PDB file of C-alpha atoms in Angstrom:
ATOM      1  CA  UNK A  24     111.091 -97.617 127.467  1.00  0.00           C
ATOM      2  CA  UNK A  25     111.322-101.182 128.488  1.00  0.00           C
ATOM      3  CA  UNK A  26     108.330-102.703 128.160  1.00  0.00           C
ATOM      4  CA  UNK A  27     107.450-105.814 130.790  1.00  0.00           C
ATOM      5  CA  UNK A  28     104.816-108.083 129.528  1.00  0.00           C
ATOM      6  CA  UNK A  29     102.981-110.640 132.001  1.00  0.00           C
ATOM      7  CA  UNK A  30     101.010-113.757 131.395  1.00  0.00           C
ATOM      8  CA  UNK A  31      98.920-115.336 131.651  1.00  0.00           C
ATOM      9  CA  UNK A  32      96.469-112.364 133.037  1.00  0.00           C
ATOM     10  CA  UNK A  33      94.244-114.486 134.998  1.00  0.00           C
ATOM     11  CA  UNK A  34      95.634-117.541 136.344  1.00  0.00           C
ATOM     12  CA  UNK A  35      93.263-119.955 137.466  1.00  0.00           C
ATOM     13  CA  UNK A  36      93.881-122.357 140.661  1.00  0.00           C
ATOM     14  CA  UNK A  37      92.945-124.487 143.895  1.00  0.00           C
ATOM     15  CA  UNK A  38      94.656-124.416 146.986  1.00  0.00           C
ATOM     16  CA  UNK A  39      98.040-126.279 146.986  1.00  0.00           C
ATOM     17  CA  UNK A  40      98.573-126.077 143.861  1.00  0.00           C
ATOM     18  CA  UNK A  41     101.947-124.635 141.921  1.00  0.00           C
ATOM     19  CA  UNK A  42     101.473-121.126 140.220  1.00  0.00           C
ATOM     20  CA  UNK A  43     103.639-120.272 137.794  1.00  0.00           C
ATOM     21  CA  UNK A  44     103.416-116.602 136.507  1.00  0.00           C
ATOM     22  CA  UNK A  45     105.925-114.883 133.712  1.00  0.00           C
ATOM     23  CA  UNK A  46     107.451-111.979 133.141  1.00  0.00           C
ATOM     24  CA  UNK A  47     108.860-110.799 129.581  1.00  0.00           C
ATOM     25  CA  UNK A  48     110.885-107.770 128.810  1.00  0.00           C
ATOM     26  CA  UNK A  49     110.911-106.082 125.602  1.00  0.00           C
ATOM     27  CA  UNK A  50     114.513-106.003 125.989  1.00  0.00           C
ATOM     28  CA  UNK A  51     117.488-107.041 128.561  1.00  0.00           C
ATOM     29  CA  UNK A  52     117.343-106.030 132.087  1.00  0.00           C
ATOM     30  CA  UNK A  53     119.901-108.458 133.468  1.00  0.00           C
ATOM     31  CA  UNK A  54     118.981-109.360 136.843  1.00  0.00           C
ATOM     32  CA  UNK A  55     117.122-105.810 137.908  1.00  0.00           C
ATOM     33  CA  UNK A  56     113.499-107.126 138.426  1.00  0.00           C
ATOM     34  CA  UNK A  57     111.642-107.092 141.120  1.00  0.00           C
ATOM     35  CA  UNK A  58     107.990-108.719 141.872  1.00  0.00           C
ATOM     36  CA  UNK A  59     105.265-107.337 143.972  1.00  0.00           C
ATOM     37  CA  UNK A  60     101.842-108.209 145.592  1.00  0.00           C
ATOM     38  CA  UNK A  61      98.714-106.318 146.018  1.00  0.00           C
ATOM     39  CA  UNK A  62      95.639-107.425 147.442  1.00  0.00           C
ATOM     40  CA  UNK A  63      92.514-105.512 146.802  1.00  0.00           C
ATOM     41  CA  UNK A  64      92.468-102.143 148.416  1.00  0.00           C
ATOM     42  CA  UNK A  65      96.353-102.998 149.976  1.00  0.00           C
ATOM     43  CA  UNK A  66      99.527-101.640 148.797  1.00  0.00           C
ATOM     44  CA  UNK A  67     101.608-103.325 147.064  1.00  0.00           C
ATOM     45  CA  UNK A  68     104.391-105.675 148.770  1.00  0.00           C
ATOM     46  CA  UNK A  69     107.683-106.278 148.144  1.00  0.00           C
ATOM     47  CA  UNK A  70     108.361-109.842 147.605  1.00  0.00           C
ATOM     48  CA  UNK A  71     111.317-110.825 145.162  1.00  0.00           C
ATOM     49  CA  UNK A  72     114.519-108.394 144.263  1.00  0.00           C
ATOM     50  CA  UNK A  73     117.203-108.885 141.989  1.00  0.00           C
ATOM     51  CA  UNK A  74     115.346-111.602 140.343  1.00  0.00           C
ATOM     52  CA  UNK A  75     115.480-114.284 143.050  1.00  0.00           C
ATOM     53  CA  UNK A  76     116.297-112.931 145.910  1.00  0.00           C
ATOM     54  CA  UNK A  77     113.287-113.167 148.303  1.00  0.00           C
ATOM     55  CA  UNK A  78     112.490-109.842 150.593  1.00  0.00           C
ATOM     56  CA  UNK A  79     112.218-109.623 153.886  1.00  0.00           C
ATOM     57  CA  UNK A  80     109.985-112.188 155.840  1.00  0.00           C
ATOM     58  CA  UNK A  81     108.704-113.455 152.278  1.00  0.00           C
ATOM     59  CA  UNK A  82     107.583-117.616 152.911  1.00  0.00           C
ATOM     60  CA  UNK A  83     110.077-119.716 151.485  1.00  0.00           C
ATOM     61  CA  UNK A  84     106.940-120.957 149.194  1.00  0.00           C
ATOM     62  CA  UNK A  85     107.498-117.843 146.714  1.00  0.00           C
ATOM     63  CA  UNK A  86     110.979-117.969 144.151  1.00  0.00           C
ATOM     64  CA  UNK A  87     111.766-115.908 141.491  1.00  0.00           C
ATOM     65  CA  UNK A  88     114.294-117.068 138.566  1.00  0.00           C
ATOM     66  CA  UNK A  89     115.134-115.615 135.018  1.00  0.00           C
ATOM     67  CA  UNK A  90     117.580-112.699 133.740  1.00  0.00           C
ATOM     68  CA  UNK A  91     117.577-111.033 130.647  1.00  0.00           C
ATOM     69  CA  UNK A  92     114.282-110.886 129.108  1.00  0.00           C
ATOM     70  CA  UNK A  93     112.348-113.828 130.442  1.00  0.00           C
ATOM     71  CA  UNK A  94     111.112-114.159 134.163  1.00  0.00           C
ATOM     72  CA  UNK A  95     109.437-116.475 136.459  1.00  0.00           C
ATOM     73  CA  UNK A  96     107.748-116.013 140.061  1.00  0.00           C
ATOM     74  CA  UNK A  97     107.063-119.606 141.310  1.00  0.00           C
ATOM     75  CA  UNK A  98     104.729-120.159 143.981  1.00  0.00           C
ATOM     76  CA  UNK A  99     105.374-123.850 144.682  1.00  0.00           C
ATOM     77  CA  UNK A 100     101.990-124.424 146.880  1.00  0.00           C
ATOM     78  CA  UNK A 101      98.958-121.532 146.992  1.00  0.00           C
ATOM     79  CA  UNK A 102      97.931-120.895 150.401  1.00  0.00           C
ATOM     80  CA  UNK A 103      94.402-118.539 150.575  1.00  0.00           C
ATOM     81  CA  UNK A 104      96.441-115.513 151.257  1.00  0.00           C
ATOM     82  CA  UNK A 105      98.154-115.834 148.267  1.00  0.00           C
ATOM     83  CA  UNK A 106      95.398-114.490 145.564  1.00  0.00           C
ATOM     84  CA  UNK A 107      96.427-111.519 144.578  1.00  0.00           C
ATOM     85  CA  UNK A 108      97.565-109.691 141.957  1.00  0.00           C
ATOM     86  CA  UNK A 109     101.379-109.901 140.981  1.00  0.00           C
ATOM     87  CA  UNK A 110     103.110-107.128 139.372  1.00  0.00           C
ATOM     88  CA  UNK A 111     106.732-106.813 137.977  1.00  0.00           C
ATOM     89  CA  UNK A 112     108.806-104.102 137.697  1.00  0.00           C
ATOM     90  CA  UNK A 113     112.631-102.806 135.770  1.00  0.00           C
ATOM     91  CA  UNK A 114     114.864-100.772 137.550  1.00  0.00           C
ATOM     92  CA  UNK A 115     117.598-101.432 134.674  1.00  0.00           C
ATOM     93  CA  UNK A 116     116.686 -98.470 132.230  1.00  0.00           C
ATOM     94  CA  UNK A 117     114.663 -95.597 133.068  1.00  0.00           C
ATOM     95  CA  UNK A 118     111.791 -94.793 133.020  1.00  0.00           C
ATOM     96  CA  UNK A 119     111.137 -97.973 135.685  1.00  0.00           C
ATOM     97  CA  UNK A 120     108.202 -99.729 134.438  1.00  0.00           C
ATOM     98  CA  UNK A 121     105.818-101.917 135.610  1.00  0.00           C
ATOM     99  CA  UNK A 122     104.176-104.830 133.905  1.00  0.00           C
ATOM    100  CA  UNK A 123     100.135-105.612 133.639  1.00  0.00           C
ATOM    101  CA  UNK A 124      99.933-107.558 136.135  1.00  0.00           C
ATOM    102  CA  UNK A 125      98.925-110.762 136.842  1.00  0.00           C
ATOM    103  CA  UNK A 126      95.296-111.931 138.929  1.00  0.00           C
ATOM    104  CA  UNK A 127      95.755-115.376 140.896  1.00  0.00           C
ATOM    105  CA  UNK A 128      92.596-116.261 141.525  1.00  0.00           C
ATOM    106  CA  UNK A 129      91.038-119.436 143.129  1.00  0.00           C
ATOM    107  CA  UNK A 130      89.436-122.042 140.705  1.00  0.00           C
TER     108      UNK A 130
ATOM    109  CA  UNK B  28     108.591 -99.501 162.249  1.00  0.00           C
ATOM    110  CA  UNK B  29     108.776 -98.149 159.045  1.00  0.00           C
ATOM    111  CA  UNK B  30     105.568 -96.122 158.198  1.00  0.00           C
ATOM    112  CA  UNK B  31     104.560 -93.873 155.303  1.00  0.00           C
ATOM    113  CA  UNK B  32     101.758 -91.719 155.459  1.00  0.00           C
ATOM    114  CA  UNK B  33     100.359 -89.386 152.520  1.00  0.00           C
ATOM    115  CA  UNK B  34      98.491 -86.975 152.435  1.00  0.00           C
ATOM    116  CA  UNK B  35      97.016 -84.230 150.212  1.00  0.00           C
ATOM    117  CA  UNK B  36      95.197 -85.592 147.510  1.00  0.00           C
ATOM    118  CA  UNK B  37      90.765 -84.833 146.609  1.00  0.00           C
ATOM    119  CA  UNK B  38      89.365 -83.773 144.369  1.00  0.00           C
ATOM    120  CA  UNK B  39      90.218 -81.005 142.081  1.00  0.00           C
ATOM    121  CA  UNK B  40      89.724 -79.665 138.375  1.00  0.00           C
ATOM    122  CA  UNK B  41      91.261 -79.878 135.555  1.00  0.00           C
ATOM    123  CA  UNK B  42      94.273 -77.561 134.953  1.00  0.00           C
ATOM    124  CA  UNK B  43      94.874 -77.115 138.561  1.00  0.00           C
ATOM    125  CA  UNK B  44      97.222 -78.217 141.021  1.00  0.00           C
ATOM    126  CA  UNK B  45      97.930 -80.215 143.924  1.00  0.00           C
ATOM    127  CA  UNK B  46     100.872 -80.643 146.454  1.00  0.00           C
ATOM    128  CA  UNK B  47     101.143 -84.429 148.186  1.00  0.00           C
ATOM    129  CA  UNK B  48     102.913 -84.592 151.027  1.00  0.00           C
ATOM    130  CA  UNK B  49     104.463 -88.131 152.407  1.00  0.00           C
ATOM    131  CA  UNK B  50     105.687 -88.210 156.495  1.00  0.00           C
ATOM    132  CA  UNK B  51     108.347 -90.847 156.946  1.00  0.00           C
ATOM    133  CA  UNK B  52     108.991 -92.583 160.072  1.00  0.00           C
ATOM    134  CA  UNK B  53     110.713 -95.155 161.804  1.00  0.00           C
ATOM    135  CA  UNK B  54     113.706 -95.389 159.892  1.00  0.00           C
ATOM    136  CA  UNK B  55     116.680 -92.624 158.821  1.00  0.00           C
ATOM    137  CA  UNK B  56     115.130 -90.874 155.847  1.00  0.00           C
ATOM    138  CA  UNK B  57     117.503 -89.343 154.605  1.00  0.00           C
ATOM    139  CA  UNK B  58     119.893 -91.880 153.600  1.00  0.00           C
ATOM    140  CA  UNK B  59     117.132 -93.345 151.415  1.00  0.00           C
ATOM    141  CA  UNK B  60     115.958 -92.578 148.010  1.00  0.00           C
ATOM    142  CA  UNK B  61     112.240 -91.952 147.818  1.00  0.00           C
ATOM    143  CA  UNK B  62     109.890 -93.149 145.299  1.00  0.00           C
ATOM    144  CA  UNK B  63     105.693 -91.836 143.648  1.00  0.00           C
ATOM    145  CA  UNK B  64     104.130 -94.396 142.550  1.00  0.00           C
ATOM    146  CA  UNK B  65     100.508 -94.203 141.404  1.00  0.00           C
ATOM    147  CA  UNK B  66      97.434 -96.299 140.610  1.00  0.00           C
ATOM    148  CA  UNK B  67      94.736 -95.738 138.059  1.00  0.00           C
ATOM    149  CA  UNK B  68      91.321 -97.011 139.118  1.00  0.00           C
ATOM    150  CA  UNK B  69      91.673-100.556 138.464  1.00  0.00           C
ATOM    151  CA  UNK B  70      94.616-100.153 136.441  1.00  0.00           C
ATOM    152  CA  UNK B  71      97.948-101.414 137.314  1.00  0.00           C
ATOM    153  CA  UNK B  72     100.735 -99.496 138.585  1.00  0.00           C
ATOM    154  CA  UNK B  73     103.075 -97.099 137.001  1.00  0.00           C
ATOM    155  CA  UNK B  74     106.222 -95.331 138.038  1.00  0.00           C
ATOM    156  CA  UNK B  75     106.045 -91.247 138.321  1.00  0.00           C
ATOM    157  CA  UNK B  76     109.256 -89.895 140.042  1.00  0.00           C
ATOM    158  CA  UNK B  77     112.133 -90.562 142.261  1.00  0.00           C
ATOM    159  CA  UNK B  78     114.328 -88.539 144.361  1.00  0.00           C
ATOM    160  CA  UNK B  79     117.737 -89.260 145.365  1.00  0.00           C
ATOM    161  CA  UNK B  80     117.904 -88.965 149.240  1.00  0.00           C
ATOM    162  CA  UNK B  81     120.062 -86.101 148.903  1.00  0.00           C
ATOM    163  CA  UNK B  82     118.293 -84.278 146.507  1.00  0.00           C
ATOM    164  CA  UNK B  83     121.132 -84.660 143.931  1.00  0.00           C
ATOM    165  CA  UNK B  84     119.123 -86.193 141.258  1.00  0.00           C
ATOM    166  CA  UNK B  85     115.409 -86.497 139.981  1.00  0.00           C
ATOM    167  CA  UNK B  86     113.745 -88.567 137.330  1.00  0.00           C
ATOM    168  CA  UNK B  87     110.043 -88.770 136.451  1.00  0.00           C
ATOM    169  CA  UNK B  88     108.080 -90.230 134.133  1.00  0.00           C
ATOM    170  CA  UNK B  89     107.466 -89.197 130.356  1.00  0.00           C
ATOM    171  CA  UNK B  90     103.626 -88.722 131.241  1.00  0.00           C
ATOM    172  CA  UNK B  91     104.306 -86.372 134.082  1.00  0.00           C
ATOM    173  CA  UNK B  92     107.658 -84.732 133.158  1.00  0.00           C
ATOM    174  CA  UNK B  93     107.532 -81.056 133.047  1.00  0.00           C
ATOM    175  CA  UNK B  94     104.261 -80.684 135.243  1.00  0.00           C
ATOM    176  CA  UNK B  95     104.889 -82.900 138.388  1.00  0.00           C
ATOM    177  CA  UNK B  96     107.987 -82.024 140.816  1.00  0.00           C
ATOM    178  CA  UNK B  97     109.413 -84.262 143.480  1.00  0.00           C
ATOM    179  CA  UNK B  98     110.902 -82.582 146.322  1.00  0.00           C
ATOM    180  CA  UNK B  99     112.109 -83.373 150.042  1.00  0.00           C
ATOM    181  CA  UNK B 100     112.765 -82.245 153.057  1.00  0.00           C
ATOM    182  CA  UNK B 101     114.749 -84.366 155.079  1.00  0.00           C
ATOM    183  CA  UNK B 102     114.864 -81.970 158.388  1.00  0.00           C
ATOM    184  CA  UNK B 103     110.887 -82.841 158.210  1.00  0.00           C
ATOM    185  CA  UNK B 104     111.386 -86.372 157.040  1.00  0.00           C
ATOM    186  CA  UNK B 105     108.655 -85.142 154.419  1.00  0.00           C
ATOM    187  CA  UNK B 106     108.216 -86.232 150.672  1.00  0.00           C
ATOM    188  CA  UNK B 107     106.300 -84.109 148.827  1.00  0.00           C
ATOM    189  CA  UNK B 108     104.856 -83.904 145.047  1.00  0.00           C
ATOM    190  CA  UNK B 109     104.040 -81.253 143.338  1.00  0.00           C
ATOM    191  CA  UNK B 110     101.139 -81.595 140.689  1.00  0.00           C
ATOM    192  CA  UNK B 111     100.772 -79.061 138.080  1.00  0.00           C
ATOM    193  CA  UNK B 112      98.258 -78.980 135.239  1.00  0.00           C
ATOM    194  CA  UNK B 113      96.238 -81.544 136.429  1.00  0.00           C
ATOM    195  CA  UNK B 114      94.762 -83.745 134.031  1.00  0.00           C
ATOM    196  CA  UNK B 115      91.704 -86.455 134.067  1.00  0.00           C
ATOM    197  CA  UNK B 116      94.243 -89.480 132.875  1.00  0.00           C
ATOM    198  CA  UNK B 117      96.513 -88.267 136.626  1.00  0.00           C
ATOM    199  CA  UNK B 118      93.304 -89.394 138.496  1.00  0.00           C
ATOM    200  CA  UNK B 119      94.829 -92.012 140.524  1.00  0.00           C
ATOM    201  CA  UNK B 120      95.847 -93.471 144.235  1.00  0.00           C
ATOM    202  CA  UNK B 121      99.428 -91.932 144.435  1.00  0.00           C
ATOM    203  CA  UNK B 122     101.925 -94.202 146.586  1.00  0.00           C
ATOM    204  CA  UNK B 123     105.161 -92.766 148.057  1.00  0.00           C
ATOM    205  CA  UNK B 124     107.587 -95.964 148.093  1.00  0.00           C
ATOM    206  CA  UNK B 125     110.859 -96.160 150.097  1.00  0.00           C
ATOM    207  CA  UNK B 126     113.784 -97.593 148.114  1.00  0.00           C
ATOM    208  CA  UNK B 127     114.907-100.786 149.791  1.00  0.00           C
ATOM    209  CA  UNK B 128     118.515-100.234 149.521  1.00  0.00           C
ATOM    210  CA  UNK B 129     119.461 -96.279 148.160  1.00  0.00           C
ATOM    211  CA  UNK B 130     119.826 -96.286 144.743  1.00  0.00           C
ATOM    212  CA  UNK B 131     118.186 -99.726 144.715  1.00  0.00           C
ATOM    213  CA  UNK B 132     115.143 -98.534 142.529  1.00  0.00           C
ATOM    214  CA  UNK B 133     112.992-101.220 144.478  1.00  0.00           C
ATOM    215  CA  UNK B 134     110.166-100.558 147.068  1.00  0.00           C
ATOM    216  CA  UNK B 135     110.335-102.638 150.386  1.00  0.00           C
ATOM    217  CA  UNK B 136     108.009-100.175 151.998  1.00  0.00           C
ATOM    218  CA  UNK B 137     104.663 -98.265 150.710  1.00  0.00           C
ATOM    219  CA  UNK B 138     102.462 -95.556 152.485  1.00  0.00           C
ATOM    220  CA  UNK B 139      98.683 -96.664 152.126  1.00  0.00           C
ATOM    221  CA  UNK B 140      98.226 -94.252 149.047  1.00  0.00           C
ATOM    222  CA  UNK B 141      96.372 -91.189 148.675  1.00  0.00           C
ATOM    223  CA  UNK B 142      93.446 -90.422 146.265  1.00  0.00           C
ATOM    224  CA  UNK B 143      93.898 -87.698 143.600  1.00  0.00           C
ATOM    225  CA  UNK B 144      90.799 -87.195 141.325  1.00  0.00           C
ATOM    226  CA  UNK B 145      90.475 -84.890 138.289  1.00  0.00           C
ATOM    227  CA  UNK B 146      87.257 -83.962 137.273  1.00  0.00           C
ATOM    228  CA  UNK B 147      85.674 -80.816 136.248  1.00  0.00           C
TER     229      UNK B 147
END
């Protein structure tokens, strides 16, 4: 099973500023990661596929890079609506797996 | 619009069972593989079970292999999942989760999640 690892857990920050949130797997994936939101008591939300490939009506503020093991979702300038919880997921081996998750919350 | 609505889960005790149903609309089910997803309280998410859209193929999950099974029925436009065996560790907020491409293995659309809770 691959296992993703995120970090930090909690990440700290003001409005307008640059989040930076990673995502390690215990072993290649190539490019097939994808990174969600959830807000409390919301499903979650699609925002980044094949690594950096933004979804559907996803702000241009959010980017994803990385392949292989290491990853990075980028949100360049936090508006309010952006703390949440981030979560990312393998669809290169099965089972797909999910990582911990990481909590933006507002300093 | 795409919606996803489930349905089926309460409460129920251990060693029982449990169908979930999930009604698909506003897009062509079944040319899209469909997805369980579910939610521990305040846990993070895990993976349970996908099924190709034409029924051809089925995964699940090492925890749930064996005593969940993931079944369709595109004439309906109806996911369903059934839960065997029921355990405390499934109690959970189950998600059905629409493939964003089939065979993509990543969810652009989730149903607003059902509660299942095992307790005796």
């Amino acid at each position: 099973e691959v296992v993703l690892t995120q970090s930090p857990a909690i990440l700290s920050l003001s409005p307008g500023e640059r989040a930076t949130l990673s995502c390690r797997a215990s072993q290649s994936v190539s490019s097939y990661l994808a990174w969600y939101q959830q807000k409390p008591g919301q499903s979650p939300r699609l925002l980044i596929y094949a690594a950096s490939n933004r979804a559907t009506g996803i702000p241009a503020r959010f980017s994803g890079s990385g392949s292989g093991t290491d990853f990075t979702l980028t949100i360049s300038s936090l508006e309010p609506e952006d703390f949440a919880v981030y979560y990312c997921q393998q669809r290169s081996n099965w089972p797909l797996t999910f990582g911990g998750g990481t909590k933006v919350e507002i300093k | 619009q795409v919606q996803l609505v489930e349905s089926g889960g309460g409460v129920v005790q251990p060693g029982r069972s449990l169908r979930l149903s999930c009604a698909a609309s506003g897009f062509t089910f079944s040319t899209y593989g469909m997805h369980w997803v579910r939610q521990a309280p305040g846990k993070g998410l895990e993976w349970v079970a996908v099924i190709w859209y034409d029924e051809s193929n089925k995964f699940y999950a090492d925890s749930v292999r064996g005593r969940f099974t993931v079944s369709r029925d595109n004439s309906k436009n109806t996911l369903y999942l059934q839960m065997n065996s029921l355990r405390a560790e499934d109690t959970a907020v189950y998600y059905c989760a629409r493939e964003r491409l089939n065979g993509d293995l990543q969810f652009d659309y989730w149903g607003q999640g059902t509660l299942v809770t095992v307790s005796s």
